[in-house]
XYZ file of C-alpha atoms in Angstrom:
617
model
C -19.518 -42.084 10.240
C -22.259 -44.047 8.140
C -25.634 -43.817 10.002
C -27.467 -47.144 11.466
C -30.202 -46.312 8.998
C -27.576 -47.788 6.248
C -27.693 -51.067 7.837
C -31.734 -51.048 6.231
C -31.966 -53.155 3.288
C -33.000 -50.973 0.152
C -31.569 -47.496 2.009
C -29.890 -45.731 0.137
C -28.859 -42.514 2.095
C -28.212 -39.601 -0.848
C -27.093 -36.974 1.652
C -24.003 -39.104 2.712
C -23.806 -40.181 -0.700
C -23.088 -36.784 -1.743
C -20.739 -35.573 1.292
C -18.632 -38.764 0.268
C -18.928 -37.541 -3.604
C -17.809 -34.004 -2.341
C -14.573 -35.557 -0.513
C -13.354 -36.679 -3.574
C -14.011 -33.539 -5.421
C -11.864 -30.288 -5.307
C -13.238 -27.817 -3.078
C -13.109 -24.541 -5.803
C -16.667 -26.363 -6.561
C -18.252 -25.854 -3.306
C -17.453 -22.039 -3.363
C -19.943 -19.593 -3.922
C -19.858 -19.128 -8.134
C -17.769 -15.493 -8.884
C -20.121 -13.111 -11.023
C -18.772 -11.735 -13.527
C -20.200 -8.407 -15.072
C -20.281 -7.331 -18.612
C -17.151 -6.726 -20.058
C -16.321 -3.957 -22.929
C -15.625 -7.029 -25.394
C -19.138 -8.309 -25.045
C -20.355 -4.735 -25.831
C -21.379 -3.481 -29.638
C -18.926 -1.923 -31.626
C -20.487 1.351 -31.701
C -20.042 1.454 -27.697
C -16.669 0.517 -27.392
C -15.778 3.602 -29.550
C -18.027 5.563 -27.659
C -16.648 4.197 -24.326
C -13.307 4.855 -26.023
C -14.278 8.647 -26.661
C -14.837 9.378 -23.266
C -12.164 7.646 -21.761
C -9.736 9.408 -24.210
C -11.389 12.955 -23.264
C -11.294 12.265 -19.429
C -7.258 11.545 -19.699
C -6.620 14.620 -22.105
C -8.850 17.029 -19.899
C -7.164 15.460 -16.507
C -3.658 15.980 -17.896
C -4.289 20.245 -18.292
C -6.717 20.647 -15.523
C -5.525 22.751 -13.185
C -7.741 23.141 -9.786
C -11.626 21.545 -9.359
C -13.639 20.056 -12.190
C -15.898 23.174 -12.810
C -17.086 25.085 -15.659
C -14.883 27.681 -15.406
C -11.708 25.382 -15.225
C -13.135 22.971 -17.917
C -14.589 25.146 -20.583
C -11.212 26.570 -21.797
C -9.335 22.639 -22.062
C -12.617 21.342 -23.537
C -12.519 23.713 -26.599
C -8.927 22.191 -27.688
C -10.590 18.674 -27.858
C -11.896 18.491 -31.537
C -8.389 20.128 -32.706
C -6.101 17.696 -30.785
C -7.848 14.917 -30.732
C -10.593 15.029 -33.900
C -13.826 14.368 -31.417
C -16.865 16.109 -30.396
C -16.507 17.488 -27.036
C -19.334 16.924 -24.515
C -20.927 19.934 -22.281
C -18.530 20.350 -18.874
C -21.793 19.043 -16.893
C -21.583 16.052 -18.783
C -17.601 15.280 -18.567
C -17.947 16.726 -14.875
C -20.902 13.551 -14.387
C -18.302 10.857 -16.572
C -14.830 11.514 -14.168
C -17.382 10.906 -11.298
C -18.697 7.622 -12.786
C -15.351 6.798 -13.659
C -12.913 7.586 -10.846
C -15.454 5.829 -8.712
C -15.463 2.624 -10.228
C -12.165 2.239 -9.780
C -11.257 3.551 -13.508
C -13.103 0.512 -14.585
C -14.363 1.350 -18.656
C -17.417 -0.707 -17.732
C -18.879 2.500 -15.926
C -18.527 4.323 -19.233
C -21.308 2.352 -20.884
C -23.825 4.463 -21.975
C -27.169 3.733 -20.806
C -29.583 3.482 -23.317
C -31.618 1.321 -21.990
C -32.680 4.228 -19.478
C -33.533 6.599 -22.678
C -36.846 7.136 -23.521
C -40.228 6.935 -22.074
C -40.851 4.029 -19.974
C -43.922 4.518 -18.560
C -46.309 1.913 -18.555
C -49.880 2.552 -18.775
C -51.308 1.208 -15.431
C -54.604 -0.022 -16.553
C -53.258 -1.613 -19.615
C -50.742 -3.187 -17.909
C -53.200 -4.872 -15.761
C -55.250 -5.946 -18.821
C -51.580 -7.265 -20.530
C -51.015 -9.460 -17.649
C -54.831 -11.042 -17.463
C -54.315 -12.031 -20.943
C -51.077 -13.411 -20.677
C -52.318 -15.422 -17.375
C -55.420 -16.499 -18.786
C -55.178 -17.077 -22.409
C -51.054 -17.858 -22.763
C -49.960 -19.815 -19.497
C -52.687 -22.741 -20.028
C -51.961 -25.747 -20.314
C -54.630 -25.523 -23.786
C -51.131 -24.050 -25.084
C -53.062 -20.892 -26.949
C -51.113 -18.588 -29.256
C -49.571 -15.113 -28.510
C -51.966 -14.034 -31.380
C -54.892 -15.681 -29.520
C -53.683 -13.679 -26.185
C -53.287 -10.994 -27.505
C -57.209 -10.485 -29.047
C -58.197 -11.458 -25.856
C -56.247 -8.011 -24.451
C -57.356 -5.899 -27.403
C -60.985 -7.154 -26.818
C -60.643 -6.170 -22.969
C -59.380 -3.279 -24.159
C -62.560 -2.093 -25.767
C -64.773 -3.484 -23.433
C -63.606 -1.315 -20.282
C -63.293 1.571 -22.574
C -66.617 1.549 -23.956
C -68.726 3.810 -22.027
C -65.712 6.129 -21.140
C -65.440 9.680 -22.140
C -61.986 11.038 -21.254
C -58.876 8.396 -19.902
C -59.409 5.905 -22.493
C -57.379 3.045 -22.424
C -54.623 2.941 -25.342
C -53.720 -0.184 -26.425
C -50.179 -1.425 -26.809
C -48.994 -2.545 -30.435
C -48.998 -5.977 -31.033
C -45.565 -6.038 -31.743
C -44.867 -4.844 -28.134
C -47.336 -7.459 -26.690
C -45.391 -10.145 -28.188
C -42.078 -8.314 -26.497
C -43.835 -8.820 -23.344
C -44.828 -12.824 -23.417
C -41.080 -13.227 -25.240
C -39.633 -11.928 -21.815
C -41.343 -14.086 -19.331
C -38.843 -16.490 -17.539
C -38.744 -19.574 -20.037
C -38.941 -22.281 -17.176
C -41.831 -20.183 -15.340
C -43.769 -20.443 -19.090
C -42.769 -23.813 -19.784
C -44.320 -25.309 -16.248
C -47.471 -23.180 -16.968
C -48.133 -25.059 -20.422
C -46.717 -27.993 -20.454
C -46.199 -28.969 -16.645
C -43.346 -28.841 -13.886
C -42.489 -32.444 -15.157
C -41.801 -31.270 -18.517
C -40.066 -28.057 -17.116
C -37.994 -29.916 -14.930
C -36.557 -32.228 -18.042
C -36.326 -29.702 -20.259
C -33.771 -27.181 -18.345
C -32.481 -30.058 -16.580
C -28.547 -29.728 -15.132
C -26.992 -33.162 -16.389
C -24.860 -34.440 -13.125
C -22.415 -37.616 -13.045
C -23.524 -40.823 -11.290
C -21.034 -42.382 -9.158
C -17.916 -44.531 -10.335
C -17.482 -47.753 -9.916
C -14.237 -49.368 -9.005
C -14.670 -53.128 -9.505
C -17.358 -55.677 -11.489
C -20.603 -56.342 -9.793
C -19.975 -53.125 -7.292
C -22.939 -51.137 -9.467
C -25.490 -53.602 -11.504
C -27.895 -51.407 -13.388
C -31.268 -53.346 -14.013
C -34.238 -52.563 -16.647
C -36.786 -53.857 -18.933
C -37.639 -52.885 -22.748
C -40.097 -54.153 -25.717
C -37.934 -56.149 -28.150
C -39.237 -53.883 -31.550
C -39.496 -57.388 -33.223
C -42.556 -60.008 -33.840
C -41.226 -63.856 -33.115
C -42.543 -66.661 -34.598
C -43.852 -69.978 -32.287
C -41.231 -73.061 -33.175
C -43.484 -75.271 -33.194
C -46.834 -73.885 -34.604
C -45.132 -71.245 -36.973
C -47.647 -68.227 -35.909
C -46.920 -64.755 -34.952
C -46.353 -64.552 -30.936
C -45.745 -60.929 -30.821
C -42.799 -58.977 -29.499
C -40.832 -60.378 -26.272
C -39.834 -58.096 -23.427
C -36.321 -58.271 -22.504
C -34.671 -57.704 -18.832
C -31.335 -56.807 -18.915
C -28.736 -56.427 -16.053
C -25.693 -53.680 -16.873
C -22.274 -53.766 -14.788
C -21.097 -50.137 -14.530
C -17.704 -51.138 -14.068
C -16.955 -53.104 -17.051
C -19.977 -52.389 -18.872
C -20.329 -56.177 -19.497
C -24.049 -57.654 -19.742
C -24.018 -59.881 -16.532
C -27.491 -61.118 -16.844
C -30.954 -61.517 -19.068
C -34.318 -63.176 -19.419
C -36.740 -62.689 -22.158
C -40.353 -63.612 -21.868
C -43.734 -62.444 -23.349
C -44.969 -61.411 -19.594
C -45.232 -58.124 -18.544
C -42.130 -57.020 -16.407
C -42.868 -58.260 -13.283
C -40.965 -59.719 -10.194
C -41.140 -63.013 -11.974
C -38.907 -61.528 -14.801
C -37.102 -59.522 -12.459
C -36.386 -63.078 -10.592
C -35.532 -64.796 -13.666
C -32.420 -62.594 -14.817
C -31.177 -61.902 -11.693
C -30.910 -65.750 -11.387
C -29.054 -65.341 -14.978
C -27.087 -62.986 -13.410
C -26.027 -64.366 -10.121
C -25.585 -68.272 -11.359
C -22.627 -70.015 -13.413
C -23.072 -69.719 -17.296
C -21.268 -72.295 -18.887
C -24.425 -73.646 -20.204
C -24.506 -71.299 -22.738
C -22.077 -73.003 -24.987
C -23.731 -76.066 -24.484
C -26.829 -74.810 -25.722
C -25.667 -72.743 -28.174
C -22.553 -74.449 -29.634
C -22.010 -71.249 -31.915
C -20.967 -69.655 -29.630
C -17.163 -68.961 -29.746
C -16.217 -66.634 -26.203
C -16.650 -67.253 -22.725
C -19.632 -65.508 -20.463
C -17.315 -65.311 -17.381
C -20.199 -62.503 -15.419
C -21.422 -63.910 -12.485
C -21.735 -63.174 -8.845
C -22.921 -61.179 -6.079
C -24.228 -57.720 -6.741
C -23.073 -54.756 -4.309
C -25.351 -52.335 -5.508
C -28.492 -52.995 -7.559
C -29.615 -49.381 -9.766
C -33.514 -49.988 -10.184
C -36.043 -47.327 -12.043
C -39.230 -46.936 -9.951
C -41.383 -49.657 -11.750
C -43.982 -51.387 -9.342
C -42.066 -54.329 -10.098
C -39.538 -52.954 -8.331
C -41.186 -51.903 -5.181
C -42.384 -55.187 -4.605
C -41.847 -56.180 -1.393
C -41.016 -59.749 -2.670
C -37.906 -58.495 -3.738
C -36.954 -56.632 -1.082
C -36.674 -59.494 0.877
C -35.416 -61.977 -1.711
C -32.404 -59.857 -2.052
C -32.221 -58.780 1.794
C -29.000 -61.462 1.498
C -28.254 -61.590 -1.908
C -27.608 -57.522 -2.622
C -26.012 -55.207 -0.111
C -27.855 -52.321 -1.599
C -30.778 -51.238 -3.640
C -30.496 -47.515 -5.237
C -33.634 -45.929 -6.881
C -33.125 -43.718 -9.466
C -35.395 -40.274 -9.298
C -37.294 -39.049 -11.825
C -35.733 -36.791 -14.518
C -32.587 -37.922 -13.396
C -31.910 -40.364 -16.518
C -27.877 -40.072 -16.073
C -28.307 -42.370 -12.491
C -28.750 -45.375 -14.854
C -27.653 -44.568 -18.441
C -25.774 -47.377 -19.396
C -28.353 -50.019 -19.456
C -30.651 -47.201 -21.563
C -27.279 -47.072 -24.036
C -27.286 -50.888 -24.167
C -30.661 -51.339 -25.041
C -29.643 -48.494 -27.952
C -26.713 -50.472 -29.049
C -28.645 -53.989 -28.805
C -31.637 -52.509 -31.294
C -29.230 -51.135 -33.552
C -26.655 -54.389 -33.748
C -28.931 -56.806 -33.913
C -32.775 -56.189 -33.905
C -33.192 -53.809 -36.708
C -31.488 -56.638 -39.511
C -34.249 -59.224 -38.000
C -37.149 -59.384 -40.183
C -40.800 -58.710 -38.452
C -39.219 -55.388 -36.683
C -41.717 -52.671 -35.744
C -41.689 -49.203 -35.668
C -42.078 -47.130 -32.330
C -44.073 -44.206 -35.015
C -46.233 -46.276 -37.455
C -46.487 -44.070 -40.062
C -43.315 -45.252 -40.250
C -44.565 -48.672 -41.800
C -45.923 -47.454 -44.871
C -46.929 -51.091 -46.550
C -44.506 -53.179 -44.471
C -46.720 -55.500 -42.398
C -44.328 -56.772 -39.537
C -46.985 -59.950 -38.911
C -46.291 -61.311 -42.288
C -42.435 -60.491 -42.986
C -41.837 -62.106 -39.494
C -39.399 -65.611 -39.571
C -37.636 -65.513 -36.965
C -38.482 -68.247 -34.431
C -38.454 -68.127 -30.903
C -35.337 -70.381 -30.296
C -33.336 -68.856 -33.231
C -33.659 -65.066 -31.417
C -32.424 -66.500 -28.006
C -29.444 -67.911 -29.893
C -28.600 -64.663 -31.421
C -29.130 -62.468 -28.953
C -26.535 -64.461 -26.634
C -24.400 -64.600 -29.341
C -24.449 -60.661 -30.075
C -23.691 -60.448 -26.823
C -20.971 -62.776 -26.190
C -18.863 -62.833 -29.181
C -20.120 -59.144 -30.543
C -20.798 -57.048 -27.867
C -18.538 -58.033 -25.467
C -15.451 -58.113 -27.442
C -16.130 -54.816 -29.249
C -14.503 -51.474 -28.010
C -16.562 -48.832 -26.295
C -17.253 -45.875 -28.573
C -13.965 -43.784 -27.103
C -12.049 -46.997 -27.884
C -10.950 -47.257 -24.107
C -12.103 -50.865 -23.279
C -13.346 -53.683 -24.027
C -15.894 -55.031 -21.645
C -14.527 -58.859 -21.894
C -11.032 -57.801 -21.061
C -11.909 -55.182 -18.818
C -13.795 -58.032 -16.507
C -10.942 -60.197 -16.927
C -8.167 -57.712 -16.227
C -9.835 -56.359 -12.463
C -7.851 -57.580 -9.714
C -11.022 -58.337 -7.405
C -12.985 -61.028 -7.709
C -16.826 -61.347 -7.177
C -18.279 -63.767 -4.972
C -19.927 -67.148 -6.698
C -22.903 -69.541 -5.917
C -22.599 -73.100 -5.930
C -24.023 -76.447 -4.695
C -26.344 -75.800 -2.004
C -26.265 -72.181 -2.107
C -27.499 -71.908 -5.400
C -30.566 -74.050 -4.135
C -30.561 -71.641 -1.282
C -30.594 -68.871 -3.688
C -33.361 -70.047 -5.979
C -35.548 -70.103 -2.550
C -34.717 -66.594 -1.554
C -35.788 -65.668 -5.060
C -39.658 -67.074 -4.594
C -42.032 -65.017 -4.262
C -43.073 -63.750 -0.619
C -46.619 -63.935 1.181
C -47.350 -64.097 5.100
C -49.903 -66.954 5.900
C -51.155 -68.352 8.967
C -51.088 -72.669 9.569
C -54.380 -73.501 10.575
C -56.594 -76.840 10.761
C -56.378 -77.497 6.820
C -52.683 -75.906 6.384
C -51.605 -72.892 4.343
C -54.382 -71.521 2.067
C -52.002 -69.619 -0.735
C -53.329 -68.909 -4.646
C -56.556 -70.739 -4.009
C -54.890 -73.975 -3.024
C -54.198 -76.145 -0.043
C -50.324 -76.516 1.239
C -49.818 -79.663 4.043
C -47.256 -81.774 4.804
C -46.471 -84.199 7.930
C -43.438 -81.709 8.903
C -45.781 -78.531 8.788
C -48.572 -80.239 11.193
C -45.949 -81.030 13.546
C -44.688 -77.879 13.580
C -47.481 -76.384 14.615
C -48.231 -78.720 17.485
C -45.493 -77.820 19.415
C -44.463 -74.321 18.070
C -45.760 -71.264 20.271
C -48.062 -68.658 18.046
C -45.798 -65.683 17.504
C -49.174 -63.105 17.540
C -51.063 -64.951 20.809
C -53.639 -66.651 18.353
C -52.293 -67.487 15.025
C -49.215 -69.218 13.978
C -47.617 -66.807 11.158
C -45.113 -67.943 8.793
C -42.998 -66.917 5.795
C -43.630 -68.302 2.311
C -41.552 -69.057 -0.738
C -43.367 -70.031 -4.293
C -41.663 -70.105 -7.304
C -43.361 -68.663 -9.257
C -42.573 -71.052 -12.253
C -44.057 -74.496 -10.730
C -46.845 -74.111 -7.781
C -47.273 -77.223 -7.189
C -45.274 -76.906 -3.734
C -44.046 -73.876 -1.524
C -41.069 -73.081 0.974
C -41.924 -72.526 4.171
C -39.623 -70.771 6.391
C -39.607 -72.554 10.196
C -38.547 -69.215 12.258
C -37.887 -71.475 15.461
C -35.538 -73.751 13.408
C -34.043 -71.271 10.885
C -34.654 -73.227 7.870
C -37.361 -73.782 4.912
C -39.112 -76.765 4.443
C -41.245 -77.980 1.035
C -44.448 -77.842 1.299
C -46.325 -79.567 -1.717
C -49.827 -78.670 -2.892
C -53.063 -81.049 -1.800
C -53.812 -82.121 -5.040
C -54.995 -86.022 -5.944
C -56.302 -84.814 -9.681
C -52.372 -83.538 -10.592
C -53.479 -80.254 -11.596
C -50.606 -77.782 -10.176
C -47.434 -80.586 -11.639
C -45.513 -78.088 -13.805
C -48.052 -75.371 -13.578
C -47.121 -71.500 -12.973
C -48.212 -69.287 -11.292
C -49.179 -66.934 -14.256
C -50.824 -70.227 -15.585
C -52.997 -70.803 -12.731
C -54.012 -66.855 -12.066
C -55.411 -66.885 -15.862
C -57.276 -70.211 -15.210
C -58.990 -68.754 -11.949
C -60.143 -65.920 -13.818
C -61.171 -67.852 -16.752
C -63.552 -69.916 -14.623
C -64.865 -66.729 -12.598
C -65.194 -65.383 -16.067
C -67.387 -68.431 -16.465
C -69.738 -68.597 -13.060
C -70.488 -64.717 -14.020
C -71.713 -65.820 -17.764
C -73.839 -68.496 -16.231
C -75.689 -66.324 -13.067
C -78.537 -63.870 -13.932
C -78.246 -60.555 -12.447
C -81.991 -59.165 -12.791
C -83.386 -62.484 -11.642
C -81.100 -62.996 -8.573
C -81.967 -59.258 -8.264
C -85.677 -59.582 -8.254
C -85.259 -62.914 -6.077
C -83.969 -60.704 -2.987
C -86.083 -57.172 -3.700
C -89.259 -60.091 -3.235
C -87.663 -61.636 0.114
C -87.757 -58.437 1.499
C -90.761 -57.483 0.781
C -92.654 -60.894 2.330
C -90.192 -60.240 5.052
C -92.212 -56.828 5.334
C -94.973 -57.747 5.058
C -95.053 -60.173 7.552
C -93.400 -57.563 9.748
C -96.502 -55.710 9.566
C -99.300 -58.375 9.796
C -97.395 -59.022 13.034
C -97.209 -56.348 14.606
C -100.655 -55.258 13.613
C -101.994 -58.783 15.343
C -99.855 -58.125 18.184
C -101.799 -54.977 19.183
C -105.138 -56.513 19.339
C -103.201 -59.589 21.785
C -103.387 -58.568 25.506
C -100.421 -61.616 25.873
C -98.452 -64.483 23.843
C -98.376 -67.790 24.938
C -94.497 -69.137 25.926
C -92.749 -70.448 22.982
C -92.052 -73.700 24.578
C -95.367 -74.830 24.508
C -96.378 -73.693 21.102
C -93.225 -75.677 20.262
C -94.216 -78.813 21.694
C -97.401 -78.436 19.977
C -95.794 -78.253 16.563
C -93.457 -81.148 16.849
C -96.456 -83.088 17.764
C -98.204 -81.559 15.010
C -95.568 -82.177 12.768
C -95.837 -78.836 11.590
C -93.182 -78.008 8.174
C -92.910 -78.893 4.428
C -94.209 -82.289 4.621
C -97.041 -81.177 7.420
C -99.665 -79.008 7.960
C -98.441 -74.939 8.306
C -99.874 -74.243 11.610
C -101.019 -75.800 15.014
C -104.642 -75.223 14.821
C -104.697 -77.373 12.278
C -107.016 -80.678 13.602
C -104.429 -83.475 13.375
C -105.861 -86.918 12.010
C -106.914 -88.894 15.103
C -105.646 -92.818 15.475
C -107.820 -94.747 17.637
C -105.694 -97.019 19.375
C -107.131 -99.095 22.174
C -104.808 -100.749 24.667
C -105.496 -104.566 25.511
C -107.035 -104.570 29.416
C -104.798 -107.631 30.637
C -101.676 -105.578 29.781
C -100.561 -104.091 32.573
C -98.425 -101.048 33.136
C -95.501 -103.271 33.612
C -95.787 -105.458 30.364
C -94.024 -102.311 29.178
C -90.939 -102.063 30.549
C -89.161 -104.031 28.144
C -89.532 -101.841 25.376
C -87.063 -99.255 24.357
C -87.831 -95.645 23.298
C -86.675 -94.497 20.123
C-alpha cells in the first residue's frame, strides 16, 4: 500500500519504486548470486595434464590396492606405473597426501590443482614492507596523480635513509619490477577514488541499471537543456548573436519530442516555463507559421511524470508549485545514474548530428578542433530560419523516421496508443499560463504589493484587504503570479475566495508595458552600476572617520567640564532661553550670547485691556 508521503508533490519514493520494479521481475534475481570456483577448463594446459597424471595414478593404484594406503602396500603397485601407464610415479607420501585431497572433495579434479602459488619464499621483509606501503600512500594515491616510477624513488630513498647509520639488519630493497607488482595489485576502484575522486570512481565502475517502462504517451516526460553548437545571426541587424540554448521535453513512451523553447537565456525557470507551455498547449500553430511544414505535431497534454536532472532551475520552488496541478509527479535523477534520463541525452545526439552540424557557424566543443574556421564569420543562418528548421527536423524528419532497431516510429507509435492524454483549452489554458508564473510570498500593506522594485494596486486588492482577516495576526500574506515575460501586472491569488485576480503595476511613465522580467533585472543593475560610478568611496569614507572624531571630541570636552560643575541647570529652562535667543544656523551658537535689545515703549493711555482684541500668533 502506497505511503501518504506519495500524496507530496515532487516525492518520488525509490524504495517502493523498486519493490514494485521487483514484482514484475522473476525472483531467480533476488537470490543470493551462486559462486562458482575455478574449473579445470579455465586452468593452463600444462595443469590439466598434470591434474590428469594424478587422477590417472590415483584410479590405477586404487584398482590393485589391497588393505590401507601405506608405504608398504603402495610401494610395490607404484613401481608398475611408468611401465603400464608411461608416467613418472610420485613418492607414496605424496600419492598417500593426493587420494586424501581427492576423496575428500568429493572426487572433484579441482582439488588436484597444484599449488604453485604456495611454492617459494614468501616472506616479506617487515620493515620494507612498511616503507612499500608509505610510498604507495603518499606518493601514488594523491590526487597530484604521481608515477609508479616517482613512488617508487621515494621508497628506495627511504630505504637508504633508515639504513644509513646501521651496521647489521640492513634494509634490502625490493626490485623495482616487484614494486610495480605491488601498486598493479591494489583494488582498481580503491586507486581510482584515491587519484581521481569517489565521483570519478563511482562513474567509472558504474553497474548500468534499466529505468522504468512506460506504458502510454505523456506517463514519463524527460526534460533538459543543451548549448545549440551553432552561432545565429540577428534578422534584422545581420550580426552574430551567439549560440541559443535549447529546452527540450522527451516522451519515454513514444519517444516523440512533445515540447521546446529556444532562447539565448541561461536555463532558468523562465525557459523551463516556456516549453512546458509548448508542451502542454495545442500546436496547430506550427503549420501556420511554418507553412513547410508537411506532418502533424499531435503531442500535447498532461504530464504524469516529469524526469528532471538536478539543475537549480529545477529546484526552484516556483516550479514546484506551478506544476503542484499540472504534473502528478516530479522524479530527480541521481548523480552517475545517466540511464534514469537517457533518451532526451540521445535526442540531443541525434538533433546535433541531423541537423546542426550541416548549419554553417557550428562550433566545436574542443577548439583545436577549428583550425582556421572562424564560426563568427561563416555564420548565415538567421534567427527565424533555425526555428523553422528545427521544427521541421522534428516534425517531418525526426518524427517519422524509425528508431535505430527499426521497431517504431515515434509519429505512429503516438497515434497507435489506445489512451489518450488529457488537453487544455479555453479557460484552462489561461488558468494554466497563471500556474506557470513565477511564485513570491508578499504582504498587502498601505501602498500594495512591493514585488521587483515596483508598486502592484488595484481597487479589488484594497478591498480585499479591508475586510479579509491577516492569516499571521499582523500581516496580510498572499500568493503571487508574474509572468515572467511582461511585468507590467501580477496574479494575485485571493485564499478566502479561491481565485487570482490581476494586479497591474503603478506606473503613469509606461515603463513596465511589454517589459520582462529579465529586461527589468538588467536595467536595475545597470542603474546601481551607475549610482556606484558616481559616489566616492575615500571621500564618503573620510566624511564619517571626521564625524566621529568631533563626536569624540566633544565627548571629552564634556565630560571634562562636567567634573569641574557641582550641578546642571534643567533643560527646560536653558531651552526657553534658546528659543528666545533664537539660537541655530541663522542665530547666534549659544545663550550667553547678549541678544540685540529693542527699546519699545508702550503708550501710557493704553490700558491693559486695549489688548484684548489682538490675536497671538
Amino acid at each position: 500500500m502506497p505511503s501518504d508521503s506519495n500524496n507530496l508533490f515532487g516525492f518520488f519514493d525509490e524504495f517502493e519504486s523498486s519493490e514494485r520494479e521487483s514484482q514484475k521481475l522473476p525472483v531467480e534475481l533476488f537470490q543470493e548470486p551462486i559462486e562458482v570456483s575455478s574449473t579445470i577448463d579455465s586452468q593452463p594446459k600444462k595443469v590439466q595434464q598434470e591434474v590428469l597424471r594424478r587422477i590417472k595414478i590415483i584410479n590405477f593404484v586404487e584398482k590393485r590396492l589391497k588393505g590401507g594406503w601405506t608405504e608398504k602396500n603402495l610401494n610395490p603397485i607404484l613401481s608398475l606405473v611408468e611401465a603400464e601407464l608411461q608416467l613418472t610415479p610420485p613418492s607414496w607420501r605424496t600419492l598417500a597426501t593426493w587420494k586424501t585431497v581427492y576423496f575428500e572433495a568429493g572426487k572433484d579434479p579441482c582439488a588436484l590443482i597444484p599449488k604453485h602459488t604456495l611454492k617459494g619464499n614468501r616472506q616479506k621483509e617487515i620493515d620494507s614492507q612498511s616503507l612499500i606501503d608509505e610510498a604507495i600512500k603518499n606518493i601514488y594515491l594523491t590526487r597530484e596523480r604521481l608515477s609508479v616510477a616517482e613512488a617508487y624513488r621515494y621508497y628506495k630513498s627511504r630505504v637508504i635513509q633508515m639504513n644509513r647509520g646501521v651496521v647489521d639488519g640492513k634494509i634490502r630493497p625490493i626490485a623495482e619490477r616487484s614494486f610495480y607488482n605491488r601498486v598493479h595489485d591494489l583494488p582498481p576502484y580503491d586507486v581510482a577514488i584515491a587519484r581521481f575522486g569517489k565521483r570519478y570512481a563511482d562513474r567509472e565502475f558504474r553497474s548500468v541499471g534499466q529505468q522504468v517502462v512506460a506504458t502510454k504517451p505523456m506517463e514519463y516526460v524527460e526534460i533538459d537543456h543543451t548549448p545549440v553548437p551553432v552561432i545565429l545571426i540577428d534578422d534584422e541587424l545581420d550580426i552574430p548573436l551567439g549560440r541559443p540554448y535549447l529546452t527540450m521535453l522527451y516522451d519515454r513512451f513514444s519517444k516523440c519530442i512533445v515540447g521546446c523553447s529556444v532562447n539565448f537565456r541561461e536555463p532558468s525557470f523562465d525557459s523551463v516555463r516556456k516549453a512546458l507551455l509548448n508542451s502542454l498547449l495545442d500546436k496547430s500553430w506550427v503549420k501556420q507559421r511554418y507553412p513547410s511544414i508537411e506532418n502533424e505535431w499531435p503531442c500535447h497534454g498532461k504530464i504524469d511524470c516529469l524526469v528532471v536532472d538536478n539543475g537549480a532551475e529545477f529546484w526552484s520552488q516556483s516550479l514546484e508549485d506551478s506544476l503542484r496541478p499540472l504534473v502528478s509527479d516530479i522524479q530527480y535523477s541521481q548523480a552517475a545514474k545517466p540511464w534514469r534520463k537517457s533518451g532526451v541525452e540521445k535526442l540531443f545526439d541525434q538533433m546535433n548530428k541531423g541537423l546542426v552540424n550541416a548549419l554553417p557557424g557550428k562550433t566545436f566543443t574542443n577548439p583545436t578542433q577549428l583550425q582556421d574556421y572562424n564560426p563568427k564569420k561563416d555564420a548565415v543562418v538567421r534567427v527565424s530560419v533555425f526555428l523553422e528548421l528545427l521544427h521541421k527536423w522534428i516534425v517531418d524528419y525526426y518524427h517519422m523516421s524509425p528508431d535505430s532497431r527499426e521497431r517504431d516510429i515515434p509519429y505512429h507509435k503516438w497515434n497507435q496508443s489506445e489512451w489518450t492524454p488529457s488537453y487544455y483549452a479555453g479557460i484552462e489554458e489561461e488558468q494554466l499560463r497563471v500556474e506557470l508564473g513565477l511564485l513570491r510570498h508578499r504582504t498587502i500593506g498601505v501602498a500594495g504589493i512591493r514585488l521587483h522594485n515596483l508598486r502592484y494596486q488595484s481597487p479589488e486588492l484594497i478591498d480585499y484587504r479591508k475586510y479579509c482577516p491577516s492569516n499571521s495576526g499582523k500581516k496580510l500574506f498572499v500568493k503571487t503570479k508574474t509572468d515572467p515575460s511582461d511585468i507590467s501586472y501580477i496574479h494575485v491569488y485571493l485564499e478566502s475566495e479561491n481565485r487570482y485576480i490581476k494586479v497591474p503595476a503603478i506606473d503613469n511613465s509606461g515603463y513596465t508595458n511589454g517589459l520582462s522580467l529579465f529586461e527589468h533585472e538588467r536595467i536595475q543593475k545597470v542603474r546601481r552600476l551607475n549610482t556606484r560610478q558616481l559616489a566616492d568611496d575615500e571621500a564618503l569614507a573620510d566624511t564619517f572617520l571626521y564625524m566621529k572624531k568631533r563626536i569624540q571630541e566633544e565627548t571629552d570636552r564634556f565630560r571634562s567640564a562636567k567634573s569641574h560643575k557641582t550641578s546642571l541647570p534643567k533643560t527646560g529652562n536653558t531651552s526657553k532661553l534658546a528659543k528666545f535667543n533664537d539660537v541655530g544656523s541663522e542665530g547666534p551658537r549659544s545663550i550667553s550670547t547678549t541678544p540685540v535689545k529693542h527699546e519699545f515703549n508702550a503708550p501710557e493711555q493704553l490700558a491693559d485691556d486695549d489688548f484684548e482684541g489682538i490675536e497671538g500668533y
